[in-house]
Structures are given as structure tokens and as C-alpha cells.
PDB file of C-alpha atoms in Angstrom:
ATOM      1  CA  ASN A   7      63.345 -28.695 120.491  1.00  0.00           C
ATOM      2  CA  ALA A   8      61.026 -26.338 122.053  1.00  0.00           C
ATOM      3  CA  GLY A   9      58.000 -29.026 122.704  1.00  0.00           C
ATOM      4  CA  VAL A  10      54.457 -27.952 123.023  1.00  0.00           C
ATOM      5  CA  THR A  11      53.782 -24.522 122.741  1.00  0.00           C
ATOM      6  CA  GLN A  12      50.487 -22.861 123.087  1.00  0.00           C
ATOM      7  CA  THR A  13      49.223 -19.411 122.436  1.00  0.00           C
ATOM      8  CA  PRO A  14      48.420 -16.992 123.459  1.00  0.00           C
ATOM      9  CA  LYS A  15      49.409 -17.218 127.613  1.00  0.00           C
ATOM     10  CA  PHE A  16      46.756 -15.349 129.073  1.00  0.00           C
ATOM     11  CA  ARG A  17      43.169 -13.324 127.638  1.00  0.00           C
ATOM     12  CA  VAL A  18      40.623 -11.675 128.717  1.00  0.00           C
ATOM     13  CA  LEU A  19      37.029 -12.202 126.892  1.00  0.00           C
ATOM     14  CA  LYS A  20      33.704 -10.550 127.132  1.00  0.00           C
ATOM     15  CA  THR A  21      30.799 -13.157 126.709  1.00  0.00           C
ATOM     16  CA  GLY A  22      29.660 -14.074 123.368  1.00  0.00           C
ATOM     17  CA  GLN A  23      33.330 -13.289 121.591  1.00  0.00           C
ATOM     18  CA  SER A  24      35.228 -15.946 120.008  1.00  0.00           C
ATOM     19  CA  MET A  25      38.833 -17.122 119.833  1.00  0.00           C
ATOM     20  CA  THR A  26      41.524 -19.838 119.204  1.00  0.00           C
ATOM     21  CA  LEU A  27      43.697 -21.194 121.114  1.00  0.00           C
ATOM     22  CA  LEU A  28      47.327 -22.704 119.157  1.00  0.00           C
ATOM     23  CA  CYS A  29      48.976 -25.665 120.230  1.00  0.00           C
ATOM     24  CA  ALA A  30      52.122 -26.573 118.399  1.00  0.00           C
ATOM     25  CA  GLN A  31      54.404 -29.535 118.965  1.00  0.00           C
ATOM     26  CA  ASP A  32      57.823 -29.832 117.514  1.00  0.00           C
ATOM     27  CA  MET A  33      58.271 -33.979 118.326  1.00  0.00           C
ATOM     28  CA  ASN A  34      56.215 -35.576 115.660  1.00  0.00           C
ATOM     29  CA  HIS A  35      53.754 -37.060 118.003  1.00  0.00           C
ATOM     30  CA  GLU A  36      50.740 -38.406 116.599  1.00  0.00           C
ATOM     31  CA  TYR A  37      48.240 -37.730 119.382  1.00  0.00           C
ATOM     32  CA  MET A  38      47.630 -34.383 121.076  1.00  0.00           C
ATOM     33  CA  TYR A  39      44.857 -33.491 123.709  1.00  0.00           C
ATOM     34  CA  TRP A  40      43.220 -30.287 125.101  1.00  0.00           C
ATOM     35  CA  TYR A  41      42.192 -30.180 128.865  1.00  0.00           C
ATOM     36  CA  ARG A  42      40.780 -27.660 130.911  1.00  0.00           C
ATOM     37  CA  GLN A  43      41.682 -27.523 134.845  1.00  0.00           C
ATOM     38  CA  ASP A  44      39.603 -26.045 137.789  1.00  0.00           C
ATOM     39  CA  PRO A  45      40.255 -25.558 141.119  1.00  0.00           C
ATOM     40  CA  GLY A  46      39.249 -28.973 142.925  1.00  0.00           C
ATOM     41  CA  MET A  47      38.809 -30.664 139.239  1.00  0.00           C
ATOM     42  CA  GLY A  48      41.895 -31.805 137.952  1.00  0.00           C
ATOM     43  CA  LEU A  49      42.805 -32.220 134.295  1.00  0.00           C
ATOM     44  CA  ARG A  50      39.319 -32.632 131.825  1.00  0.00           C
ATOM     45  CA  LEU A  51      39.568 -34.030 128.786  1.00  0.00           C
ATOM     46  CA  ILE A  52      38.001 -31.432 126.349  1.00  0.00           C
ATOM     47  CA  HIS A  53      38.797 -33.167 122.600  1.00  0.00           C
ATOM     48  CA  TYR A  54      41.655 -34.895 121.448  1.00  0.00           C
ATOM     49  CA  SER A  55      43.399 -36.290 118.050  1.00  0.00           C
ATOM     50  CA  VAL A  56      44.833 -39.233 117.246  1.00  0.00           C
ATOM     51  CA  GLY A  57      46.548 -38.312 113.967  1.00  0.00           C
ATOM     52  CA  GLU A  58      46.466 -35.396 111.768  1.00  0.00           C
ATOM     53  CA  GLY A  59      42.823 -34.650 110.180  1.00  0.00           C
ATOM     54  CA  THR A  60      41.287 -36.331 112.969  1.00  0.00           C
ATOM     55  CA  THR A  61      39.554 -35.286 116.209  1.00  0.00           C
ATOM     56  CA  ALA A  62      37.179 -36.628 118.904  1.00  0.00           C
ATOM     57  CA  LYS A  63      35.203 -35.440 121.350  1.00  0.00           C
ATOM     58  CA  GLY A  64      36.667 -35.722 125.397  1.00  0.00           C
ATOM     59  CA  GLU A  65      34.732 -35.393 128.616  1.00  0.00           C
ATOM     60  CA  VAL A  66      33.866 -32.041 128.072  1.00  0.00           C
ATOM     61  CA  PRO A  67      33.097 -30.755 124.806  1.00  0.00           C
ATOM     62  CA  ASP A  68      30.226 -28.488 124.790  1.00  0.00           C
ATOM     63  CA  GLY A  69      31.261 -25.284 123.848  1.00  0.00           C
ATOM     64  CA  TYR A  70      34.418 -25.999 122.258  1.00  0.00           C
ATOM     65  CA  ASN A  71      35.465 -26.811 118.772  1.00  0.00           C
ATOM     66  CA  VAL A  72      38.808 -28.412 117.392  1.00  0.00           C
ATOM     67  CA  SER A  73      40.842 -28.828 114.385  1.00  0.00           C
ATOM     68  CA  ARG A  74      44.082 -30.131 113.484  1.00  0.00           C
ATOM     69  CA  LEU A  75      45.113 -29.438 110.385  1.00  0.00           C
ATOM     70  CA  LYS A  76      48.567 -30.007 110.607  1.00  0.00           C
ATOM     71  CA  LYS A  77      49.990 -32.890 112.292  1.00  0.00           C
ATOM     72  CA  GLN A  78      52.205 -30.550 114.763  1.00  0.00           C
ATOM     73  CA  ASN A  79      49.395 -27.938 115.488  1.00  0.00           C
ATOM     74  CA  PHE A  80      46.086 -28.794 117.604  1.00  0.00           C
ATOM     75  CA  LEU A  81      43.568 -25.525 117.338  1.00  0.00           C
ATOM     76  CA  LEU A  82      40.829 -25.649 120.050  1.00  0.00           C
ATOM     77  CA  GLY A  83      38.029 -22.547 119.465  1.00  0.00           C
ATOM     78  CA  LEU A  84      35.122 -20.900 121.604  1.00  0.00           C
ATOM     79  CA  GLU A  85      33.079 -19.876 119.436  1.00  0.00           C
ATOM     80  CA  SER A  86      30.575 -18.279 121.642  1.00  0.00           C
ATOM     81  CA  ALA A  87      32.280 -17.747 125.027  1.00  0.00           C
ATOM     82  CA  ALA A  88      30.529 -17.884 128.519  1.00  0.00           C
ATOM     83  CA  PRO A  89      31.816 -17.641 131.696  1.00  0.00           C
ATOM     84  CA  SER A  90      31.789 -21.108 132.541  1.00  0.00           C
ATOM     85  CA  GLN A  91      34.980 -21.266 130.213  1.00  0.00           C
ATOM     86  CA  THR A  92      37.063 -19.386 132.244  1.00  0.00           C
ATOM     87  CA  SER A  93      39.585 -21.843 133.162  1.00  0.00           C
ATOM     88  CA  VAL A  94      43.454 -22.719 132.594  1.00  0.00           C
ATOM     89  CA  TYR A  95      43.653 -24.805 129.518  1.00  0.00           C
ATOM     90  CA  PHE A  96      46.362 -26.773 128.527  1.00  0.00           C
ATOM     91  CA  CYS A  97      47.590 -28.943 125.393  1.00  0.00           C
ATOM     92  CA  ALA A  98      49.391 -32.165 125.269  1.00  0.00           C
ATOM     93  CA  SER A  99      50.848 -34.695 123.223  1.00  0.00           C
ATOM     94  CA  SER A 100      52.195 -38.274 123.327  1.00  0.00           C
ATOM     95  CA  TYR A 101      53.182 -41.176 121.065  1.00  0.00           C
ATOM     96  CA  SER A 102      52.611 -44.247 120.711  1.00  0.00           C
ATOM     97  CA  ARG A 103      55.806 -46.137 121.806  1.00  0.00           C
ATOM     98  CA  GLN A 104      54.997 -50.049 120.619  1.00  0.00           C
ATOM     99  CA  GLY A 105      55.941 -53.158 123.195  1.00  0.00           C
ATOM    100  CA  GLN A 106      57.218 -50.767 125.773  1.00  0.00           C
ATOM    101  CA  GLY A 107      54.114 -49.502 127.688  1.00  0.00           C
ATOM    102  CA  THR A 108      55.237 -46.283 128.056  1.00  0.00           C
ATOM    103  CA  TYR A 109      52.755 -43.426 127.388  1.00  0.00           C
ATOM    104  CA  GLU A 110      54.124 -40.190 128.858  1.00  0.00           C
ATOM    105  CA  GLN A 111      52.097 -36.694 127.897  1.00  0.00           C
ATOM    106  CA  TYR A 112      53.680 -33.663 127.344  1.00  0.00           C
ATOM    107  CA  PHE A 113      51.920 -30.828 128.991  1.00  0.00           C
ATOM    108  CA  GLY A 114      52.207 -26.927 127.261  1.00  0.00           C
ATOM    109  CA  PRO A 115      52.409 -23.897 129.571  1.00  0.00           C
ATOM    110  CA  GLY A 116      49.172 -23.425 129.821  1.00  0.00           C
ATOM    111  CA  THR A 117      46.305 -20.582 128.560  1.00  0.00           C
ATOM    112  CA  ARG A 118      44.665 -18.736 131.713  1.00  0.00           C
ATOM    113  CA  LEU A 119      41.292 -17.932 129.949  1.00  0.00           C
ATOM    114  CA  THR A 120      38.755 -15.530 131.844  1.00  0.00           C
ATOM    115  CA  VAL A 121      35.568 -14.973 130.309  1.00  0.00           C
ATOM    116  CA  THR A 122      34.023 -11.459 132.059  1.00  0.00           C
TER     117      THR A 122
ATOM    118  CA  GLY B   6      33.695 -44.823 132.381  1.00  0.00           C
ATOM    119  CA  GLU B   7      36.851 -44.528 134.353  1.00  0.00           C
ATOM    120  CA  ASN B   8      36.826 -42.905 138.037  1.00  0.00           C
ATOM    121  CA  VAL B   9      40.024 -41.741 139.989  1.00  0.00           C
ATOM    122  CA  GLU B  10      40.275 -40.551 143.221  1.00  0.00           C
ATOM    123  CA  GLN B  11      43.106 -39.011 145.061  1.00  0.00           C
ATOM    124  CA  HIS B  12      43.863 -37.691 148.194  1.00  0.00           C
ATOM    125  CA  PRO B  13      44.932 -36.096 150.662  1.00  0.00           C
ATOM    126  CA  SER B  14      43.772 -32.856 148.652  1.00  0.00           C
ATOM    127  CA  THR B  15      46.071 -30.689 150.742  1.00  0.00           C
ATOM    128  CA  LEU B  16      49.675 -31.652 152.652  1.00  0.00           C
ATOM    129  CA  SER B  17      51.936 -29.807 154.316  1.00  0.00           C
ATOM    130  CA  VAL B  18      55.411 -32.165 155.759  1.00  0.00           C
ATOM    131  CA  GLN B  19      58.381 -30.686 157.432  1.00  0.00           C
ATOM    132  CA  GLU B  20      61.765 -31.268 155.177  1.00  0.00           C
ATOM    133  CA  GLY B  21      63.319 -34.332 155.624  1.00  0.00           C
ATOM    134  CA  ASP B  22      59.569 -36.072 156.090  1.00  0.00           C
ATOM    135  CA  SER B  23      58.216 -38.495 153.764  1.00  0.00           C
ATOM    136  CA  ALA B  24      54.937 -37.799 151.751  1.00  0.00           C
ATOM    137  CA  VAL B  25      52.357 -40.206 150.357  1.00  0.00           C
ATOM    138  CA  ILE B  26      49.677 -39.722 148.146  1.00  0.00           C
ATOM    139  CA  LYS B  27      46.891 -42.332 147.774  1.00  0.00           C
ATOM    140  CA  CYS B  28      44.654 -43.150 144.391  1.00  0.00           C
ATOM    141  CA  THR B  29      42.055 -45.314 143.675  1.00  0.00           C
ATOM    142  CA  TYR B  30      40.465 -46.149 140.135  1.00  0.00           C
ATOM    143  CA  SER B  31      37.355 -48.083 139.655  1.00  0.00           C
ATOM    144  CA  ASP B  32      37.942 -49.757 135.787  1.00  0.00           C
ATOM    145  CA  SER B  33      40.005 -53.022 136.059  1.00  0.00           C
ATOM    146  CA  ALA B  34      41.294 -52.504 132.651  1.00  0.00           C
ATOM    147  CA  SER B  35      43.327 -49.538 133.309  1.00  0.00           C
ATOM    148  CA  ASN B  36      46.816 -50.558 133.156  1.00  0.00           C
ATOM    149  CA  TYR B  37      49.140 -47.845 133.188  1.00  0.00           C
ATOM    150  CA  PHE B  38      49.125 -45.418 135.783  1.00  0.00           C
ATOM    151  CA  PRO B  39      51.360 -41.884 135.925  1.00  0.00           C
ATOM    152  CA  TRP B  40      52.275 -39.249 138.435  1.00  0.00           C
ATOM    153  CA  TYR B  41      52.459 -35.806 137.281  1.00  0.00           C
ATOM    154  CA  LYS B  42      53.909 -32.904 138.971  1.00  0.00           C
ATOM    155  CA  GLN B  43      52.709 -29.470 138.127  1.00  0.00           C
ATOM    156  CA  GLU B  44      54.837 -26.537 139.703  1.00  0.00           C
ATOM    157  CA  LEU B  45      53.039 -23.040 139.762  1.00  0.00           C
ATOM    158  CA  GLY B  46      52.712 -21.711 136.853  1.00  0.00           C
ATOM    159  CA  LYS B  47      53.425 -24.575 134.558  1.00  0.00           C
ATOM    160  CA  GLY B  48      51.915 -27.498 133.199  1.00  0.00           C
ATOM    161  CA  PRO B  49      52.082 -31.253 134.622  1.00  0.00           C
ATOM    162  CA  GLN B  50      55.289 -32.847 133.945  1.00  0.00           C
ATOM    163  CA  LEU B  51      55.402 -36.704 134.220  1.00  0.00           C
ATOM    164  CA  ILE B  52      57.350 -38.164 137.270  1.00  0.00           C
ATOM    165  CA  ILE B  53      57.407 -41.687 137.162  1.00  0.00           C
ATOM    166  CA  ASP B  54      54.946 -44.167 135.886  1.00  0.00           C
ATOM    167  CA  ILE B  55      53.981 -47.932 136.815  1.00  0.00           C
ATOM    168  CA  ARG B  56      51.890 -50.282 134.451  1.00  0.00           C
ATOM    169  CA  SER B  57      49.908 -52.732 135.791  1.00  0.00           C
ATOM    170  CA  ASN B  58      52.457 -55.975 135.833  1.00  0.00           C
ATOM    171  CA  VAL B  59      54.883 -54.309 138.293  1.00  0.00           C
ATOM    172  CA  GLY B  60      54.105 -53.603 142.084  1.00  0.00           C
ATOM    173  CA  GLU B  61      56.490 -51.326 142.889  1.00  0.00           C
ATOM    174  CA  LYS B  62      58.646 -48.918 140.958  1.00  0.00           C
ATOM    175  CA  LYS B  63      61.551 -46.479 142.450  1.00  0.00           C
ATOM    176  CA  ASP B  64      63.433 -43.793 140.973  1.00  0.00           C
ATOM    177  CA  GLN B  65      65.711 -42.388 144.104  1.00  0.00           C
ATOM    178  CA  ARG B  66      63.904 -40.358 146.554  1.00  0.00           C
ATOM    179  CA  ILE B  67      60.322 -41.263 144.767  1.00  0.00           C
ATOM    180  CA  ALA B  68      58.624 -44.810 144.900  1.00  0.00           C
ATOM    181  CA  VAL B  69      55.373 -45.824 143.530  1.00  0.00           C
ATOM    182  CA  THR B  70      53.163 -48.986 144.556  1.00  0.00           C
ATOM    183  CA  LEU B  71      50.174 -50.747 142.535  1.00  0.00           C
ATOM    184  CA  ASN B  72      47.078 -52.870 144.499  1.00  0.00           C
ATOM    185  CA  LYS B  73      45.718 -54.239 141.045  1.00  0.00           C
ATOM    186  CA  THR B  74      43.265 -56.246 143.448  1.00  0.00           C
ATOM    187  CA  ALA B  75      42.155 -53.214 145.424  1.00  0.00           C
ATOM    188  CA  LYS B  76      42.564 -51.021 142.536  1.00  0.00           C
ATOM    189  CA  HIS B  77      44.971 -48.372 144.306  1.00  0.00           C
ATOM    190  CA  PHE B  78      48.154 -47.103 143.809  1.00  0.00           C
ATOM    191  CA  SER B  79      50.112 -44.326 145.563  1.00  0.00           C
ATOM    192  CA  LEU B  80      53.231 -42.023 145.605  1.00  0.00           C
ATOM    193  CA  HIS B  81      55.865 -42.032 148.119  1.00  0.00           C
ATOM    194  CA  ILE B  82      58.402 -39.289 148.546  1.00  0.00           C
ATOM    195  CA  THR B  83      61.372 -39.642 150.826  1.00  0.00           C
ATOM    196  CA  GLU B  84      63.558 -36.677 152.554  1.00  0.00           C
ATOM    197  CA  THR B  85      60.978 -34.254 151.120  1.00  0.00           C
ATOM    198  CA  GLN B  86      63.106 -30.953 149.974  1.00  0.00           C
ATOM    199  CA  PRO B  87      61.551 -27.338 149.132  1.00  0.00           C
ATOM    200  CA  GLU B  88      61.768 -27.939 145.576  1.00  0.00           C
ATOM    201  CA  ASP B  89      59.511 -31.277 145.804  1.00  0.00           C
ATOM    202  CA  SER B  90      56.711 -28.484 146.826  1.00  0.00           C
ATOM    203  CA  ALA B  91      54.102 -28.481 144.077  1.00  0.00           C
ATOM    204  CA  VAL B  92      50.406 -30.349 142.688  1.00  0.00           C
ATOM    205  CA  TYR B  93      51.273 -33.599 141.798  1.00  0.00           C
ATOM    206  CA  PHE B  94      48.280 -35.607 139.974  1.00  0.00           C
ATOM    207  CA  CYS B  95      47.692 -39.162 139.420  1.00  0.00           C
ATOM    208  CA  ALA B  96      46.055 -40.414 136.346  1.00  0.00           C
ATOM    209  CA  ALA B  97      44.802 -43.991 135.306  1.00  0.00           C
ATOM    210  CA  SER B  98      44.829 -44.791 131.616  1.00  0.00           C
ATOM    211  CA  ILE B  99      44.301 -47.756 129.195  1.00  0.00           C
ATOM    212  CA  GLY B 100      47.741 -47.855 127.571  1.00  0.00           C
ATOM    213  CA  GLY B 101      49.047 -48.608 123.880  1.00  0.00           C
ATOM    214  CA  GLY B 102      47.995 -46.275 120.924  1.00  0.00           C
ATOM    215  CA  TYR B 103      45.912 -43.276 122.099  1.00  0.00           C
ATOM    216  CA  GLN B 104      45.507 -43.444 126.074  1.00  0.00           C
ATOM    217  CA  LYS B 105      42.214 -41.590 127.488  1.00  0.00           C
ATOM    218  CA  VAL B 106      43.916 -40.485 130.651  1.00  0.00           C
ATOM    219  CA  THR B 107      41.470 -39.978 133.519  1.00  0.00           C
ATOM    220  CA  PHE B 108      43.455 -37.681 136.127  1.00  0.00           C
ATOM    221  CA  GLY B 109      42.323 -37.750 140.354  1.00  0.00           C
ATOM    222  CA  ILE B 110      42.473 -33.711 141.471  1.00  0.00           C
ATOM    223  CA  GLY B 111      45.330 -33.219 142.468  1.00  0.00           C
ATOM    224  CA  THR B 112      47.205 -33.034 146.070  1.00  0.00           C
ATOM    225  CA  LYS B 113      48.412 -29.953 146.964  1.00  0.00           C
ATOM    226  CA  LEU B 114      52.264 -30.823 148.661  1.00  0.00           C
ATOM    227  CA  GLN B 115      53.650 -28.016 151.061  1.00  0.00           C
ATOM    228  CA  VAL B 116      57.386 -29.125 152.004  1.00  0.00           C
ATOM    229  CA  ILE B 117      58.336 -26.595 155.252  1.00  0.00           C
ATOM    230  CA  PRO B 118      61.905 -25.630 155.620  1.00  0.00           C
TER     231      PRO B 118
END
């Protein structure tokens, strides 16, 4: 199993450009998440999905859109990039293990995005 | 919403010494507390977790303690080794199905050989 993979690993954008980050998982997980990581701020949830065709806003959703057309893929879009979106983006997935109370999130390797 | 505070933000220890990282949370409904380790250039990886019905959990050199009354939990690493150098994140969530996890800001641990 590849686990959680992210494409691309690095990207430089100019202000106003758009792009899509792709996350794929091969563990058949129901839940998927997009986080951004900034120095001194930990991991902050952007958007999440509890199943194919469903998405919801997290803590910092402004400026981002997401789609989950297939269970294994979760896309994060930036329609008009801004320098404030310079960050490292992590995708994660998890599943519900009824009755066992373990809810590990599996993270991808990250995408480093710079907006100039 | 949930707020998780973590300290210290940086920690340096000599190889073989113990390291302790502390976190507090605000939402009494939180019942699942994972710890993640992030090595340079990689995504976070779960190293240990604890549920609210347990006060302490150990896994070899790593242990986590939870005080529900005080709303704080701690990570203890004994006999530290250079490969323990990484950033550690605590987190809190209300477990069950989808989990909205709130992370601390992270602790950069440096183990000096």
C-alpha cells in the first residue's frame, strides 16, 4: 500500500494564479482532511470530507475549495492564490473503527506551496 | 471550539535523558488524545494515543498520561536517542466516526548526542 500520496510535492505560484492539489489514499478510508501547517501555528484544518460526494468547512476555509468525487481522492483548489496561502499543505485520511476508540489519521508527505 | 495549548515550543535534552511535553485542552467533551511525531520533510505520524477512560499508557520508551479533571495530558520519552529528534504534536478530539482534531502548535525536540 502506498498509503496517502500528494501531488505535487512543491509548487511556486504567482499571485492570482490557480492550482489544484491532489490527495489520494488506497486504504479505503471514509474520512479525508486538508490541513495547512505554518510556523508557530501547528496544523489547521481547511476542509474535510466524511464520504464520497460530501465536503465541509474546517477552521480556515477561506480562499480554498475542495471536491471528493471518488472515495480515494480529495482535491484542494486555490482559485486565486495569495501570498498568505504560502504554506505546507497536508492531506490526511482516517476511518471509523466502531467500538475500539482508535481514530488515527494517516498523513501524506505534504506539498510545499509558495505564492509570490 | 476546542483549544489545545502545548509547551514547551522547543526542548533540548542530552541523549539518555528524559523529555516531557505538556498539553492542556479546553473542551471537556474531548475524549481522544493522540500524539504525532513529524520528522523533517515528512507528514506527521501517530506514535501513541490515549482515550479518556484511561489515565496512562506506555509503549516501550514512550508514555502518555491524562488528567481529565485538570484537562491536561503529557508525553514522556525516556532514554532519549538522536532519532527521537523531531517535532511532536499533541491533539484533542471527540472520537467516534469523523474526528475534528485540534492540534497543539508543536514541540521541536532536539536530542544532543
